[in-house]
Tab-separated table of C-alpha atoms and ligand atoms in Angstrom:
chain	number	residue	atom	x	y	z
U	1	MET	CA	-4.614	5.918	21.841
U	2	ASP	CA	-2.953	2.294	22.033
U	3	LYS	CA	-0.381	0.922	20.687
U	4	HIS	CA	-1.531	-0.886	17.345
U	5	THR	CA	-4.137	2.488	16.538
U	6	ALA	CA	-0.846	4.817	16.795
U	7	THR	CA	1.108	2.740	14.580
U	8	SER	CA	-1.323	2.245	12.223
U	9	LYS	CA	-2.714	5.907	12.011
U	10	MET	CA	-0.949	8.342	9.118
U	11	ARG	CA	1.333	10.917	10.239
U	12	THR	CA	3.037	13.173	8.184
U	13	VAL	CA	6.898	14.004	8.500
U	14	LYS	CA	9.059	16.244	6.880
U	15	LEU	CA	12.715	14.892	5.114
U	16	THR	CA	15.442	16.034	7.163
U	17	SER	CA	17.874	14.817	4.235
U	18	VAL	CA	17.992	13.059	0.955
U	19	THR	CA	20.983	11.608	0.416
U	20	LEU	CA	22.079	9.987	-2.971
U	21	GLU	CA	23.386	5.914	-2.302
U	22	THR	CA	23.866	4.909	-6.247
U	23	PRO	CA	23.045	6.277	-9.366
U	24	THR	CA	19.172	4.800	-8.611
U	25	VAL	CA	19.261	4.863	-4.876
U	26	LYS	CA	18.614	7.858	-2.184
U	27	SER	CA	17.558	7.067	1.399
U	28	PHE	CA	15.334	9.524	3.094
U	29	THR	CA	15.513	10.309	6.525
U	30	PHE	CA	13.117	11.740	8.905
U	31	ASN	CA	12.011	12.291	12.166
U	32	ASP	CA	9.004	9.721	13.766
U	33	LYS	CA	9.119	8.101	17.117
U	34	LEU	CA	7.715	5.043	15.940
U	35	CYS	CA	9.558	4.041	13.041
U	36	SER	CA	12.935	4.883	14.775
U	37	LYS	CA	11.701	2.405	17.698
U	38	ALA	CA	11.109	-0.492	15.132
U	39	LYS	CA	12.612	-4.033	14.830
U	40	PRO	CA	15.299	-4.683	12.601
U	41	GLY	CA	13.408	-6.187	9.321
U	42	GLN	CA	10.284	-3.948	9.899
U	43	PHE	CA	8.777	-1.849	6.938
U	44	ILE	CA	6.622	1.284	6.819
U	45	MET	CA	3.928	2.515	4.000
U	46	ILE	CA	5.065	5.567	2.940
U	47	TRP	CA	2.279	8.095	1.419
U	48	ILE	CA	4.441	10.455	-1.790
U	49	PRO	CA	1.468	13.007	-1.813
U	50	ARG	CA	-1.176	13.005	-5.220
U	51	ILE	CA	0.800	9.990	-6.027
U	52	ASP	CA	0.467	6.449	-3.875
U	53	GLU	CA	1.212	4.784	-1.149
U	54	ILE	CA	4.038	1.793	-1.022
U	55	PRO	CA	5.753	-0.138	1.487
U	56	MET	CA	9.126	0.196	2.321
U	57	SER	CA	11.618	-1.416	4.570
U	58	LEU	CA	13.380	1.021	7.496
U	59	SER	CA	16.976	1.597	6.534
U	60	THR	CA	17.656	3.490	9.656
U	61	LEU	CA	16.690	2.760	12.869
U	62	ASP	CA	17.988	5.723	15.486
U	63	PRO	CA	15.903	5.824	18.762
U	64	LYS	CA	17.755	8.170	20.374
U	65	ARG	CA	17.162	11.088	17.726
U	66	SER	CA	13.716	9.530	16.914
U	67	ARG	CA	15.243	9.287	13.336
U	68	ALA	CA	14.607	6.890	10.561
U	69	ALA	CA	15.212	6.624	7.418
U	70	VAL	CA	14.172	4.280	3.895
U	71	THR	CA	16.361	3.313	1.033
U	72	VAL	CA	14.511	3.482	-2.031
U	73	GLU	CA	15.217	2.549	-5.922
U	74	LYS	CA	13.462	4.449	-8.823
U	75	ILE	CA	11.239	2.071	-10.753
U	76	GLY	CA	7.940	3.241	-11.283
U	77	GLU	CA	5.537	6.320	-10.527
U	78	ALA	CA	5.647	6.356	-6.812
U	79	THR	CA	9.394	5.594	-6.802
U	80	SER	CA	9.899	8.216	-9.117
U	81	ALA	CA	7.804	11.341	-7.185
U	82	LEU	CA	9.986	10.319	-4.418
U	83	HIS	CA	13.305	10.403	-5.746
U	84	LYS	CA	12.039	14.333	-6.882
U	85	MET	CA	12.070	15.510	-3.601
U	86	LYS	CA	13.730	17.379	-1.147
U	87	THR	CA	15.038	18.157	2.473
U	88	GLY	CA	11.786	19.618	3.978
U	89	ASP	CA	8.959	18.183	1.560
U	90	THR	CA	6.652	16.245	3.335
U	91	ILE	CA	5.351	12.643	3.220
U	92	GLY	CA	3.038	9.993	4.967
U	93	VAL	CA	4.015	7.505	7.006
U	94	ARG	CA	2.494	4.475	8.562
U	95	GLY	CA	4.139	1.646	10.742
U	96	PRO	CA	6.274	-0.230	11.464
U	97	PHE	CA	4.521	-3.175	10.230
U	98	GLY	CA	5.304	-6.756	10.282
U	99	ASN	CA	7.476	-9.245	12.104
U	100	GLY	CA	11.068	-8.338	11.909
U	101	TYR	CA	13.849	-10.762	12.001
U	102	THR	CA	14.821	-13.137	14.741
U	103	LEU	CA	17.814	-11.696	16.577
U	104	GLU	CA	20.568	-13.855	17.325
U	105	ASN	CA	22.953	-12.724	19.920
U	106	ALA	CA	25.745	-15.177	19.495
U	107	GLY	CA	27.140	-17.507	16.844
U	108	LYS	CA	28.161	-17.620	13.698
U	109	ILE	CA	26.108	-15.369	11.234
U	110	MET	CA	25.913	-15.096	7.435
U	111	ILE	CA	24.333	-12.291	5.595
U	112	VAL	CA	23.477	-12.187	2.474
U	113	GLY	CA	22.172	-9.105	0.475
U	114	GLY	CA	21.274	-7.669	-3.174
U	115	GLY	CA	19.984	-4.244	-4.679
U	116	THR	CA	17.715	-2.625	-2.282
U	117	GLY	CA	17.295	-5.600	-0.082
U	118	LEU	CA	20.441	-4.645	1.799
U	119	ALA	CA	17.765	-1.679	3.893
U	120	SER	CA	16.529	-3.959	5.874
U	121	LEU	CA	19.867	-5.937	6.252
U	122	MET	CA	21.610	-3.011	8.031
U	123	PRO	CA	19.399	-2.275	11.304
U	124	LEU	CA	19.749	-5.967	11.459
U	125	THR	CA	23.470	-6.483	11.413
U	126	GLU	CA	24.000	-2.891	13.674
U	127	LYS	CA	21.676	-4.999	16.138
U	128	LEU	CA	23.971	-8.371	15.830
U	129	ALA	CA	27.399	-6.036	15.489
U	130	LYS	CA	26.406	-5.402	19.350
U	131	GLY	CA	26.518	-8.934	20.468
U	132	LYS	CA	28.893	-11.550	20.300
U	133	THR	CA	27.931	-12.950	16.631
U	134	GLU	CA	30.757	-13.527	14.315
U	135	ILE	CA	29.506	-12.220	10.657
U	136	THR	CA	30.315	-13.216	7.226
U	137	PHE	CA	28.708	-10.756	5.074
U	138	LEU	CA	27.964	-11.385	1.340
U	139	MET	CA	26.823	-8.073	-1.131
U	140	GLY	CA	25.978	-8.849	-4.009
U	141	ALA	CA	25.823	-6.199	-6.992
U	142	LYS	CA	24.886	-5.768	-11.097
U	143	THR	CA	28.283	-3.793	-11.284
U	144	LYS	CA	30.330	-1.572	-9.151
U	145	SER	CA	28.200	1.570	-9.346
U	146	ASN	CA	25.015	-0.101	-7.928
U	147	ILE	CA	27.093	-1.774	-4.439
U	148	LEU	CA	24.767	0.153	-1.601
U	149	PHE	CA	26.124	0.417	2.088
U	150	TYR	CA	29.758	-0.821	1.190
U	151	THR	CA	31.612	1.534	3.983
U	152	ARG	CA	28.842	1.240	5.828
U	153	VAL	CA	29.003	-2.664	6.013
U	154	ARG	CA	32.780	-2.428	6.456
U	155	LYS	CA	32.374	-0.041	9.252
U	156	LEU	CA	29.422	-2.267	11.179
U	157	LEU	CA	32.266	-5.384	10.448
U	158	THR	CA	35.321	-3.243	12.388
U	159	ARG	CA	33.247	-3.788	15.970
U	160	VAL	CA	32.803	-7.741	15.539
U	161	LYS	CA	34.835	-10.556	13.830
U	162	GLY	CA	33.807	-10.875	10.507
U	163	GLN	CA	34.276	-10.746	6.700
U	164	LEU	CA	32.717	-8.592	4.056
U	165	VAL	CA	32.728	-10.240	0.502
U	166	VAL	CA	31.528	-8.188	-2.506
U	167	THR	CA	30.638	-9.811	-5.889
U	168	THR	CA	29.500	-8.115	-8.946
U	169	GLU	CA	27.546	-9.793	-11.920
U	170	ASP	CA	30.297	-8.088	-14.589
U	171	GLY	CA	33.646	-8.434	-12.171
U	172	THR	CA	34.031	-4.651	-11.925
U	173	PHE	CA	34.661	-4.663	-8.187
U	174	GLY	CA	35.061	-7.742	-5.903
U	175	GLN	CA	34.530	-10.978	-7.286
U	176	LYS	CA	32.904	-11.998	-10.264
U	177	GLY	CA	29.893	-13.833	-10.286
U	178	MET	CA	26.572	-14.412	-8.254
U	179	VAL	CA	26.728	-14.094	-4.495
U	180	THR	CA	24.659	-17.457	-4.207
U	181	THR	CA	28.052	-18.996	-5.698
U	182	ARG	CA	30.689	-17.646	-3.150
U	183	ALA	CA	27.751	-18.709	-0.303
U	184	GLU	CA	27.594	-22.410	-1.838
U	185	GLU	CA	31.245	-22.106	-1.866
U	186	LEU	CA	31.608	-21.100	2.042
U	187	LEU	CA	28.896	-24.123	2.592
U	188	LYS	CA	30.687	-26.465	0.653
U	189	GLN	CA	33.939	-26.063	2.338
U	190	GLY	CA	32.185	-26.975	5.032
U	191	GLU	CA	31.813	-23.502	6.959
U	192	GLN	CA	29.413	-23.882	9.979
U	193	PHE	CA	26.838	-21.185	10.451
U	194	ASP	CA	24.265	-21.018	12.911
U	195	MET	CA	22.050	-18.870	11.139
U	196	ILE	CA	21.769	-17.533	7.240
U	197	TYR	CA	19.649	-14.038	6.604
U	198	ALA	CA	18.985	-13.287	3.078
U	199	CYS	CA	17.110	-10.144	1.592
U	200	GLY	CA	17.251	-9.086	-1.983
U	201	PRO	CA	15.585	-10.169	-5.320
U	202	GLU	CA	13.621	-13.243	-4.784
U	203	LYS	CA	15.209	-15.779	-6.950
U	204	MET	CA	18.608	-14.838	-4.909
U	205	MET	CA	16.641	-15.803	-1.695
U	206	GLN	CA	15.058	-18.399	-3.625
U	207	LYS	CA	18.577	-20.346	-4.058
U	208	MET	CA	19.604	-19.130	-0.740
U	209	PHE	CA	16.997	-21.186	0.742
U	210	LEU	CA	17.256	-24.361	-1.320
U	211	LEU	CA	21.675	-24.098	-0.099
U	212	THR	CA	19.970	-23.996	3.694
U	213	GLU	CA	17.972	-26.544	3.076
U	214	ARG	CA	20.864	-28.746	1.677
U	215	PHE	CA	23.017	-28.225	4.245
U	216	HIS	CA	20.842	-28.099	7.040
U	217	VAL	CA	21.353	-23.914	8.243
U	218	PRO	CA	18.329	-22.200	9.912
U	219	PHE	CA	17.106	-19.628	7.646
U	220	GLU	CA	15.602	-16.409	7.497
U	221	ALA	CA	14.199	-14.149	4.329
U	222	SER	CA	12.346	-10.994	4.151
U	223	LEU	CA	9.988	-11.023	1.216
U	224	GLU	CA	8.387	-8.538	-0.817
U	225	ARG	CA	4.874	-8.363	-2.176
U	226	PHE	CA	2.500	-6.109	-3.727
U	227	MET	CA	0.751	-4.288	-0.523
U	228	ARG	CA	-2.196	-2.135	0.013
U	229	CYS	CA	-3.314	-2.293	3.659
U	230	ALA	CA	-0.078	-3.262	5.130
U	231	ILE	CA	-2.381	-4.506	8.102
U	232	GLY	CA	-3.222	-8.048	6.905
U	233	ILE	CA	-7.151	-7.159	5.568
U	234	CYS	CA	-6.904	-6.984	1.938
U	235	GLY	CA	-5.231	-10.525	0.947
U	236	THR	CA	-2.713	-8.599	-1.964
U	237	CYS	CA	0.417	-9.614	-0.367
U	238	VAL	CA	-0.906	-13.260	-0.056
U	239	ILE	CA	1.902	-16.051	-0.022
U	240	GLY	CA	0.207	-19.551	0.449
U	241	ARG	CA	-1.300	-19.028	4.019
U	242	TYR	CA	0.751	-16.538	4.655
U	243	ARG	CA	0.391	-12.465	4.398
U	244	VAL	CA	3.680	-11.002	4.372
U	245	CYS	CA	2.522	-7.435	5.934
U	246	LYS	CA	0.837	-9.555	8.940
U	247	ASP	CA	3.114	-12.792	9.076
U	248	GLY	CA	6.088	-11.929	7.625
U	249	PRO	CA	7.930	-9.816	5.527
U	250	VAL	CA	10.492	-12.119	7.251
U	251	PHE	CA	9.961	-15.888	6.671
U	252	SER	CA	11.786	-19.076	8.422
U	253	SER	CA	12.758	-22.107	6.662
U	254	ARG	CA	9.481	-23.534	8.047
U	255	GLN	CA	7.240	-21.275	6.218
U	256	LEU	CA	9.177	-21.355	3.361
U	257	ARG	CA	8.971	-24.928	3.195
U	258	GLU	CA	5.084	-24.775	3.483
U	259	ALA	CA	5.017	-21.833	0.605
U	260	LYS	CA	7.967	-23.424	-1.679
U	261	ASN	CA	5.318	-23.721	-4.759
U	262	GLU	CA	5.023	-20.106	-4.917
U	263	PHE	CA	8.346	-18.564	-3.048
U	264	GLY	CA	10.620	-18.002	-5.915
U	265	HIS	CA	7.867	-18.477	-8.540
U	266	TRP	CA	5.085	-16.398	-8.766
U	267	ARG	CA	3.219	-13.424	-7.186
U	268	ARG	CA	-0.135	-12.081	-7.426
U	269	GLY	CA	-0.530	-8.117	-9.203
U	270	PHE	CA	-2.789	-6.050	-7.811
U	271	ASP	CA	-5.806	-7.261	-10.174
U	272	GLY	CA	-5.265	-10.713	-8.140
U	273	ARG	CA	-3.265	-12.101	-11.383
U	274	LYS	CA	-0.653	-14.504	-11.029
U	275	THR	CA	2.720	-12.936	-12.193
U	276	THR	CA	6.275	-14.968	-12.409
U	277	VAL	CA	8.782	-13.452	-9.983
Y	1	FAD	C1	7.915	-5.274	2.580
Y	1	FAD	C2	8.259	-4.425	1.477
Y	1	FAD	C3	9.708	-3.786	1.469
Y	1	FAD	C4	10.278	-3.015	0.738
Y	1	FAD	N1	11.280	-2.029	1.019
Y	1	FAD	C5	11.897	-1.866	-0.084
Y	1	FAD	C6	13.193	-0.833	-0.153
Y	1	FAD	O1	13.799	-1.135	1.119
Y	1	FAD	N2	13.416	-0.364	-1.162
Y	1	FAD	C7	12.865	-0.195	-2.192
Y	1	FAD	O2	13.949	0.404	-3.428
Y	1	FAD	N3	11.663	-1.117	-2.494
Y	1	FAD	C8	11.177	-1.936	-1.609
Y	1	FAD	N4	9.940	-2.415	-1.528
Y	1	FAD	C9	9.772	-2.461	-3.314
Y	1	FAD	C10	8.668	-0.806	-3.591
Y	1	FAD	O3	7.684	-0.626	-2.343
Y	1	FAD	C11	8.243	-1.284	-4.617
Y	1	FAD	O4	9.829	-1.063	-5.509
Y	1	FAD	C12	7.658	0.211	-4.822
Y	1	FAD	O5	6.416	-0.220	-4.344
Y	1	FAD	C13	7.366	0.370	-6.613
Y	1	FAD	O6	6.696	1.280	-6.579
Y	1	FAD	P1	6.483	2.471	-8.128
Y	1	FAD	O7	5.023	3.178	-7.974
Y	1	FAD	O8	7.681	3.305	-8.029
Y	1	FAD	O9	6.862	1.295	-9.042
Y	1	FAD	P2	5.173	0.856	-10.029
Y	1	FAD	O10	4.839	1.936	-11.033
Y	1	FAD	O11	4.469	0.485	-9.174
Y	1	FAD	O12	5.762	-0.584	-10.826
Y	1	FAD	C14	6.875	-0.403	-11.134
Y	1	FAD	C15	7.478	-2.021	-11.744
Y	1	FAD	O13	7.624	-2.307	-9.750
Y	1	FAD	C16	7.191	-3.859	-9.771
Y	1	FAD	N5	6.839	-3.476	-8.358
Y	1	FAD	C17	5.894	-2.546	-8.080
Y	1	FAD	N6	5.679	-2.912	-6.865
Y	1	FAD	C18	6.308	-4.013	-6.505
Y	1	FAD	C19	6.758	-4.696	-5.206
Y	1	FAD	N7	6.018	-4.471	-3.875
Y	1	FAD	N8	7.353	-5.778	-5.191
Y	1	FAD	C20	7.618	-6.472	-6.282
Y	1	FAD	N9	7.796	-5.920	-7.271
Y	1	FAD	C21	7.199	-4.514	-7.550
Y	1	FAD	C22	5.730	-3.682	-10.954
Y	1	FAD	O14	5.317	-4.642	-11.231
Y	1	FAD	C23	6.555	-3.142	-11.980
Y	1	FAD	O15	7.160	-3.730	-12.753
Y	1	FAD	C24	9.576	-3.255	-0.897
Y	1	FAD	C25	8.134	-4.008	-0.856
Y	1	FAD	C26	7.655	-4.639	0.128
Y	1	FAD	C27	6.589	-5.440	0.215
Y	2	FES	S1	-1.567	-6.012	2.429
Y	2	FES	FE1	-3.477	-6.348	2.756
Y	2	FES	S2	-3.670	-8.036	3.578
Y	2	FES	FE2	-1.381	-7.630	3.467
C-alpha cells in the first residue's frame, strides 16, 4: 500500500490513556505509527463509533513509542461522546492530513495560543525548543481553570531562551485582558520577531494577522473549518480559493491576505450556507 493510501485509510486504535486537562478539555492518547510521525500542525479525523467523524489536531507526537494524542474540548455531540470514553475503548483514526507549520530552526519566535488552539502548538513548540530559537509564548484563556498546558509549556521553555506570558480575560491568573493586547504591546515596544505562529479562536488569529501586517512580521495561523472528507474532494472546508484540509490547516500571511474577506468573518456550514465566525 502506498503512503497516501495508508494515511487516508481508517485504522482502529485503543485509547491508552485519558487525561482531564481542564473542566471541559481532555487529552486522548493512542498508539498509531502514522499519527506519531506527523508534522507539527497536521490534523487527523477521529471516528467516534456510531456518532460521527471529526477533525482534531495532534497535540502529542511521540514517534519513538508510536504514540500520539489529541486534546478535545467538549462542545457538541461527537466531542461529548468522546469525553465519555475510557482507557481501552476503541476509536478510528485517519490521517495525518494537511501541511503543518513551517519550522524555524533559529531566530526570535512568538507563539500565540488560545483555548484548544494550544493543542497544535505543542508539537511545534517541542520541535522549536530543540533548535536555536528564542521563544515568547503568549497563552490566553477566559479564566484560570481554562488555562491549558501551562506546566508543559513552562517545562519546554526551560530548554531555550524564552518567556511565557499568560493572560486571562477575568484576571484570575497572569495579566488581565486579551492575549492580542500583550502581543501588540511587545510589537509596539520594538521587539523584533522572525516569525509569529497563532492558533485559537478565529477572531484572535485575525487580530494577530492584522498586527503582523502592521509590524511586517511573517505569520502563520492554523485555521478551522467544517470538514467531511479531509482529502480535498468535498469542498466543505473552502476559504477563498483554498481548502483548509488540503492547502492548510496552516496558512501564511500571503494566503491570509488573499482570503481576508472571509478569514475572521464567516465560514460555511455543512449545508453550504455562510455563518459568521
Ligand atoms: C483542522 C482542525 C483541527 C481541530 N483541532 C481541534 C482540537 O485540537 N481540539 C478541539 O477541541 N477541537 C478541534 N477542532 C474542532 C473540532 O473538530 C470540533 O469542535 C468538533 O468537530 C465538534 O464536533 P461536535 O459533534 O462535538 O460538535 P457539533 O455538534 O458538530 O457542533 C457544536 C458547535 O460547534 C460548532 N462546530 C462544529 N465543528 C466545528 C468546526 N470544525 N469548527 C468550528 N466550529 C465547529 C458548531 O457550529 C456548533 O455550534 C478542530 C477542527 C479542525 C477543522
Ligand atoms: S473536507 Fe472535503 S475538501 Fe476539505
